[in-house]
């Protein structure tokens, strides 16, 4: 915080509840019961590994205390990063950790302070309240039971990567048959089965469908007769030619978009990752991207599904200006959060400025945490809220003469009102201001 | 304005006349006589549409008052944008509008204040003077009569998109035959006809040739014998193979560059747009881009036409650093303005800093408005002048210890002297400092 | 310097010795003995040419005084650039030049002041000490004798462009035979010869291998049997098909990486330049780039050579965010300096912020001068040190509450400790913090 209006804005914004439209939280065990569940987040294991930590030091075969002790040895190599700052904020906010740094010397204390195994669900509730969470979106596999939690707090979201990218895996089909109760064996029964998934998800309160797509994927309108044979071959795990793989991916993706239209679900597109680029990495730390992507490849999709809202995230930070332009023109394209390798203040600040300057305020979908444990939501949102406060203090208050209240009004739209409107109801009214 | 030197610089710069080297002004009706001509600018209709406004609410079949009332309903959704700030500045500066926001409640008042139908050309003159305009470049179709206005104030510029990209359209050839008086039917007569266009434009005071080029266009040296057949087929609207289309585009483009050399005209290259990416959009709000472009594709052009000046605009904001490098090395490549989707302060500020830091000051071609109505020129230039003042205050005055006068000297070069030199005379002296 | 902590940080950092891991210094004549050797740097001749200076005004046939006088005539066109600021800093720091600008009127004075022909090596020593240099890495052709200087001060680095990109040139093979003493005639003898080069370089104190690679190069694992014939054809200067050229480049490059592994040498990858894009330019001012590159093309290399450290520079400024992501995930990929067209404060500041925020501090390889003469090292490093001081003052001190000492600790790691560790010893310990 560098000046008074920014500080004033941040102090107010930090009091608001958090609506988090994309996480990987496990609703049956949302908060971390052991510091290992915090320090095991791939941001820390991959950064420690990047500085030389052998992968086996975080093996699932080790005791949690051992994994923690191992990673902590490497933290002094990454303690200037923003990722580390989330960690320290968690230790201080949730565990009363009073030291300036997390070091081997404070390892035992931290493990003890962060041990909430016995508190069980009460600890989840504590973190929820301390973080002032209002709703947290999940990432549910299509065969998730969706049972056992309050879906208004932990909102289901149908994740569809496997259906589009791994339909040819025996496992995918077996899971789909089980989950849908349909004996999937061809294009028609595939569609029926996927329809069943949407039925179930929507009836259980799902508010979005989501997928991450590799840089070489270019959606095109499916021509069912042409897709019938490749889809059948994929379902039966027969060998597919590259063009048939492409046909399968396009056809299933298009089918999902059709269901999003029918069920009024926003379809989150997370564009860019290539999986397993660095196979020797730690779990969660193997994916990267190819920056040579363009939303131009998505034009047919955006044109065809005018009544589906597409909240879009791009992984290559240098692709963010293109997203601004596409969200400017296409009513159904919305810029969503700041994702993964782009979730770095230096990239967020430039991108956020452009979005605020050039895009309709009713289309701005502030931020999401992408967190695996509740504890990460507040520190990540605080990082973003700090940047938002500074950008508004500089651009709106100082340069354009807005009042603090006007700036707060815009911040609220970005952080709460828009995400709640887009992810809370029917897609067709998604871009209407309240 | 965040500090004293920036304010001091801006106050002075804002007093200077404006030399605007690229607009779409209609010289026979340059200013808006009705608020509908302001609010009908595609920036507002496309942004309103992007938030949910149906396209038919701005149909040309509606009465202007109705269109205005329709768009105004949506302005509260975009009132945090820089585009909206131009609108408000126009209302306040030219129409004495005293409110803070343009709302349905102030719609009637604004329409009345902005009604200058009866004032006719006197209103054009009023806006011209109040904006302190010195010269405004036009975008003239090749068959424009170029009659009826002072071409020293409204400077003709030969726009050549149709010749290069639509030669195979019957209409293009019919228009070309009429405009040139030549019965165009093959390569040779095409060249003669285009030569006639250059004759006429230059004799009527044209100071530039311009074209916008799609991302998939890569100029290459035309080999006339090879182009002869495709060109003949295009002229007679026969079917062309993709490679023949490409041949036609290259051959005509190369021919235009040759004429630019002969007639000493700068050739404005506006690189990037793909037309009609979103066909269901409002008029003027359908084009986008594919960010995967490189000036490397233009190397043969820049190498061959050493005596043609190429002021270059790039549409993809992330391509701007490449333009800095090419303008750094090629004497005939100059970075021009900040265009369309790149005309956003967040993008301008980074790009401008780099241009000022890395490029010869005599090659910097500040800004152009791209405006359709005179009223937009001053607010857009003011946005740029504010950024320029801040960048100079920070980089030159505060960090490098320049005097305010030195900073103003550089600003004047960028905003006035260079554009006047490059677009005012002979290309071969274009990069010589005065 | 805009505020107190930045100034305080810079004042301290500017006192530190300089460790410069990449230059083109000639160790037998490291400092400039005549102002022509300063002003003849391609940054000035190419920028002057870019504003209209004919190439022959800097012909090697002219007397140095004439060349200097010629270039000085054009300096008023580029005196707002950061490149010019280095020049002025050299004149003031090393030559007691007291004027504000370098003009034709001060030309004679400057030439006289900068004339150190008679001082010989004493002048080299003077510049070395005044610049507070600790070690300067060279760029040595593979057949460089490596004799005649202190290789702890002027550290050899094996530059391998010719071996990979020009193996088919008769000259390359002739030089390689001479340098290695091996009668190179096939794959096996090529490997033996290159092994001899590594032997010699390492025994003479080389601490790195380096190469610059064009955008169309994508390394892939060499399959020796497949490379045998193309390599033999290249060695004997027979015509190669494009795929054979590609095979040769890949095979030799892979071989070099294998030797880097064996000899524990970091392998500097300088990715992006296309040579001779503007053939009519001045010497050193003809190369540019194609921005459509991705480190994704290098995944096989990074995965295969886990024990080779790859300090990576990217030429396209917009590719810098991808390098941050790859250095974040791959233990053996390190972000190196800010290179050539990316060596502009506007680009450095954003890139540096992202590196500091997202990457392990032990992997940050601050800066290198790329200088041809010693005099340029200090001004270029000062430019970077100023940016580093400002970024740390803003991000670490002001926003995160670090002490000045903590910020200085990080600066020292970035500028000195990391480069010395990575380029001073064995690759396998390269990412271990001290």
PDB file of C-alpha atoms in Angstrom, chain A residues 36 104 351 368:
ATOM      1  CA  UNK A  36       1.531 -30.750   5.152  1.00  0.00           C
ATOM      2  CA  UNK A 104      13.541 -25.347   9.981  1.00  0.00           C
ATOM      3  CA  UNK A 351      -4.131  -6.814 -17.327  1.00  0.00           C
ATOM      4  CA  UNK A 368     -10.795 -16.812  -8.315  1.00  0.00           C
TER       5      UNK A 368
END
